[in-house]
mmCIF file of C-alpha atoms in Angstrom:
data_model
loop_
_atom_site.group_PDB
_atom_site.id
_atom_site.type_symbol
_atom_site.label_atom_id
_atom_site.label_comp_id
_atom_site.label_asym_id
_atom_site.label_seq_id
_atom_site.Cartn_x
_atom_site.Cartn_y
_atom_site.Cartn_z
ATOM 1 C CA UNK Y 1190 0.000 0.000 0.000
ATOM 2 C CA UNK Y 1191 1.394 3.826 -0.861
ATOM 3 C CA UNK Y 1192 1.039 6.502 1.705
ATOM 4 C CA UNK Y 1193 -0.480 9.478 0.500
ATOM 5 C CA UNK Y 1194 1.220 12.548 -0.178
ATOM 6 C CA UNK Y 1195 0.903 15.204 2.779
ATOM 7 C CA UNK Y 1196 -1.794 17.888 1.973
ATOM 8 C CA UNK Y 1197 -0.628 21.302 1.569
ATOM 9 C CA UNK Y 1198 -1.639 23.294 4.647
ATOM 10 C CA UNK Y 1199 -4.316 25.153 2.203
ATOM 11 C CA UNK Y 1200 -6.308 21.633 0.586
ATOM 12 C CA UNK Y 1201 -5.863 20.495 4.427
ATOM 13 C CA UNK Y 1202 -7.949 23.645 5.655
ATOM 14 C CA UNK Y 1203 -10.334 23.370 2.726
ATOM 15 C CA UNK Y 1204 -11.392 19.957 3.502
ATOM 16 C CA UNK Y 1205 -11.600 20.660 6.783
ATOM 17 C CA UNK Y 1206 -13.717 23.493 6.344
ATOM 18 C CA UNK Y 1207 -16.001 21.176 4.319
ATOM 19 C CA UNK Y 1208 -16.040 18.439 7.269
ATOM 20 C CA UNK Y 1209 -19.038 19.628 9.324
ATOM 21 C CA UNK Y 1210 -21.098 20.435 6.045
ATOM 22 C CA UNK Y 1211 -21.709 21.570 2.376
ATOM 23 C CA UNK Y 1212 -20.545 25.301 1.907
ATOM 24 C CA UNK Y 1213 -20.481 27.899 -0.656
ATOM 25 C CA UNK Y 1214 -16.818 29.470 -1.648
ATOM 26 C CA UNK Y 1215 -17.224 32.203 0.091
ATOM 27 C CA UNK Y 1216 -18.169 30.333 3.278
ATOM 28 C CA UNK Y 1217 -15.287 28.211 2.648
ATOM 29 C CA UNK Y 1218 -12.858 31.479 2.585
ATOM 30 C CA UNK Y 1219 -14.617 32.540 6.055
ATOM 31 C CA UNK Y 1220 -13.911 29.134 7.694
ATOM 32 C CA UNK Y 1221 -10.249 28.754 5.894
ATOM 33 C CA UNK Y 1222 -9.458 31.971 7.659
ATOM 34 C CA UNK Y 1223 -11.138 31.247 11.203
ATOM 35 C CA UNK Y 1224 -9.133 27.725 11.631
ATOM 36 C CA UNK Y 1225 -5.879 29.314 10.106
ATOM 37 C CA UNK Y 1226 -6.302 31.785 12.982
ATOM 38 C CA UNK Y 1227 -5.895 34.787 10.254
ATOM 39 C CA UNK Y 1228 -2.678 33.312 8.568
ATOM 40 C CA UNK Y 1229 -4.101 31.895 5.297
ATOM 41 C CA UNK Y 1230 -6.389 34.242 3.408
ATOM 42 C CA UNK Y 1231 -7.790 32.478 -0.078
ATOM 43 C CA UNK Y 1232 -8.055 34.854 -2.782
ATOM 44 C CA UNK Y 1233 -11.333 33.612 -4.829
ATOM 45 C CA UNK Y 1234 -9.288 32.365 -7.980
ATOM 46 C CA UNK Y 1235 -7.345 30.281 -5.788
ATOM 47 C CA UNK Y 1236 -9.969 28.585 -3.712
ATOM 48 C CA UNK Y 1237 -11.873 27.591 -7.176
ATOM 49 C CA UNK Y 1238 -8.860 26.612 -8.830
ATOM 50 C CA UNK Y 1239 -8.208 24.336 -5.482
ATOM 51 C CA UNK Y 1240 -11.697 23.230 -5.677
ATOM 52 C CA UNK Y 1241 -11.712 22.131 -9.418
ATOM 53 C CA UNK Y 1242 -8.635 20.300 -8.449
ATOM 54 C CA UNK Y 1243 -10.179 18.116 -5.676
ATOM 55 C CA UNK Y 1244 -13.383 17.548 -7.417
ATOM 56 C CA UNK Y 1245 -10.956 15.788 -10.161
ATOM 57 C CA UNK Y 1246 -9.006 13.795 -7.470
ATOM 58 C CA UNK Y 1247 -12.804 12.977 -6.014
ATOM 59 C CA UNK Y 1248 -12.268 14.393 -2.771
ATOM 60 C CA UNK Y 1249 -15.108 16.674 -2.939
ATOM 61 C CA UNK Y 1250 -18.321 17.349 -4.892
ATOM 62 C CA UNK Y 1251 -21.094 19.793 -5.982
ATOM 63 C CA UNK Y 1252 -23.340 19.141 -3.516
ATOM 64 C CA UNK Y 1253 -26.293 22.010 -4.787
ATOM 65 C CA UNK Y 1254 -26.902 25.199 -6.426
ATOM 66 C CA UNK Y 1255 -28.936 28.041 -5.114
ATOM 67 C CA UNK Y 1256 -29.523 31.489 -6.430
ATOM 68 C CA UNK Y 1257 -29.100 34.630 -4.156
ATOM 69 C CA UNK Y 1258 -29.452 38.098 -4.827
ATOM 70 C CA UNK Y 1259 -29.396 37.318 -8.357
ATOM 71 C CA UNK Y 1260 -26.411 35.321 -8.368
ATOM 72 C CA UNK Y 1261 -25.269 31.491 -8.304
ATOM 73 C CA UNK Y 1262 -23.926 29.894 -4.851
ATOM 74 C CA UNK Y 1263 -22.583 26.246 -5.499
ATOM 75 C CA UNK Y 1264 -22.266 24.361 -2.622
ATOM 76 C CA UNK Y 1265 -19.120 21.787 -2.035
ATOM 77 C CA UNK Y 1266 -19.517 18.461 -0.159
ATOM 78 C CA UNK Y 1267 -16.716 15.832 1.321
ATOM 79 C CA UNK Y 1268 -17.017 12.875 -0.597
ATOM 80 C CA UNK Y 1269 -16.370 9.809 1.131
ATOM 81 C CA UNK Y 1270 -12.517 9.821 -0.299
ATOM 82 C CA UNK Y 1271 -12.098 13.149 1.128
ATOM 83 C CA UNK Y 1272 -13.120 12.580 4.429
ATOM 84 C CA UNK Y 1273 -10.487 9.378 4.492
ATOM 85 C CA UNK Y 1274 -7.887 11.727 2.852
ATOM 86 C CA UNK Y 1275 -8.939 14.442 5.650
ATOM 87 C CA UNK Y 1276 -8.596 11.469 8.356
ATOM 88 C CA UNK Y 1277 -5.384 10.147 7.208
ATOM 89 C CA UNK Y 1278 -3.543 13.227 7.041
ATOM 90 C CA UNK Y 1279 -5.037 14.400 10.526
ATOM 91 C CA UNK Y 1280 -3.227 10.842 12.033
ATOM 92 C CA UNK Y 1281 -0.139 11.801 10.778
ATOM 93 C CA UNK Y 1282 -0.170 15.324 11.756
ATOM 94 C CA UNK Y 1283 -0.947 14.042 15.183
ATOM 95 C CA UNK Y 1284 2.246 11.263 15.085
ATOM 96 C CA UNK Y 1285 4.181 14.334 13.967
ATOM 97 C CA UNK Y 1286 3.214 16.382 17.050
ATOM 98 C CA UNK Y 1287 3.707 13.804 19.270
ATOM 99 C CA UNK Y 1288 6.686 12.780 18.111
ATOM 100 C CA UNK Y 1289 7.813 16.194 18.602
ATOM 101 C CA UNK Y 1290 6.307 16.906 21.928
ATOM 102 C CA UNK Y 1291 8.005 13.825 23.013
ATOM 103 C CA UNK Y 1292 11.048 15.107 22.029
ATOM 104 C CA UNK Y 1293 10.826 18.517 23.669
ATOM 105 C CA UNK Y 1294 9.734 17.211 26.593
ATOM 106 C CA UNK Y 1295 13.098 14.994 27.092
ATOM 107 C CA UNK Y 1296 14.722 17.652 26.041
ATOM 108 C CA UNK Y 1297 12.835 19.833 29.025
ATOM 109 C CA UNK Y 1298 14.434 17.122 31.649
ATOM 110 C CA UNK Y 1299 17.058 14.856 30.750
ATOM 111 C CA UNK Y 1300 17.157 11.592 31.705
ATOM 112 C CA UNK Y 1301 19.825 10.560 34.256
ATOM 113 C CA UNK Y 1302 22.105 7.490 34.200
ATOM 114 C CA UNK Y 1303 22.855 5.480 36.643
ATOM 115 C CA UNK Y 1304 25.974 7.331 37.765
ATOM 116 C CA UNK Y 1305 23.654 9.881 38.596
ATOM 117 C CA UNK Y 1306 24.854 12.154 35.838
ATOM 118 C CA UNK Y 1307 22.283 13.104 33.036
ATOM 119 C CA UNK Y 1308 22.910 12.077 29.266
ATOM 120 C CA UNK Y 1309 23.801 14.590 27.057
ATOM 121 C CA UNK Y 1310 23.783 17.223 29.701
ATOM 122 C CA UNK Y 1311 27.307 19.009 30.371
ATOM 123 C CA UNK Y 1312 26.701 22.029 33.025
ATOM 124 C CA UNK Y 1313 27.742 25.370 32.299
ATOM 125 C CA UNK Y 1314 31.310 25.987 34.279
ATOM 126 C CA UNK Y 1315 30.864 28.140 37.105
ATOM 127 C CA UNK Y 1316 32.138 31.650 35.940
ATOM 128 C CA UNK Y 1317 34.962 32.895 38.516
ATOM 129 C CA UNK Y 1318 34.354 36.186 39.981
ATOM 130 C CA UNK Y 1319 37.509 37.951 40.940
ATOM 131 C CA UNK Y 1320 37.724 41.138 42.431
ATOM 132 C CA UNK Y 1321 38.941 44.026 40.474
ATOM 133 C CA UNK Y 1322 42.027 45.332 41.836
ATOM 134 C CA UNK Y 1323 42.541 49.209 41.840
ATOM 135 C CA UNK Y 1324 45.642 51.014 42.152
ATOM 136 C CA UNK Y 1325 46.379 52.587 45.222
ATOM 137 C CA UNK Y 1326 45.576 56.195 46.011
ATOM 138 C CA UNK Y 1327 43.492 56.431 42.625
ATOM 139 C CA UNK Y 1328 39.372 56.514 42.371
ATOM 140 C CA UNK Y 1329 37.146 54.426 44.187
#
């Protein structure tokens, strides 16, 4: 079996965006930008060209059309491929963190051997204060 590529961090927010339900693009912009936190702002041209591509790889669909104020809203859907690619990528994002938290955590506190000293810990030397010595009869 081949693993999948990793998503780029912008198909990864787009299907997640589409994970709860069917949106509209500019819905999809809206939510992009709320789980980004602000970093990752689709321009219009980008998000359809994204969505053309993952209708072709069958990740999502037209789900329906509507008309509002004159003007046509499609609606995009997770297929079921989608939400598996969505689900696989999400595992190994969180194997990735936790590798890493695991990581910074022994890093945090290392682990002592049995002599008591800690592997691949060397303490700073102890800087040696000496006093300054000042010629007689000059400034204090």
């Amino acid at each position: 079996m081949t693993t999948p590529s990793p998503l780029r961090e912008p198909t990864f927010l787009i299907l997640t965006a589409l994970a709860r339900e069917p949106m509209h693009g500019y819905g999809i912009v809206n939510e992009v930008a709320a789980l980004s936190e602000g970093r990752l702002a689709l321009r219009p041209g980008t998000l359809y060209g994204a969505l053309d591509r993952l209708t072709e790889e069958g990740l999502v669909a037209p789900d329906r059309e509507e008309v509002v104020g004159g003007r046509l809203r499609r609606y995009y859907r997770l297929t079921e491929a989608g939400d598996a690619s969505l689900a696989a990528e999400t595992e190994r994002l969180r194997r990735n963190v936790e590798a890493a938290s695991q990581r910074l955590r022994a890093r945090a506190r290392p682990a002592a051997r049995p002599d008591g000293a800690t592997r691949g810990f060397l303490p700073r030397p102890t800087p040696t204060v000496r006093p300054v010595s000042r010629p007689a009869g000059g400034p204090a």
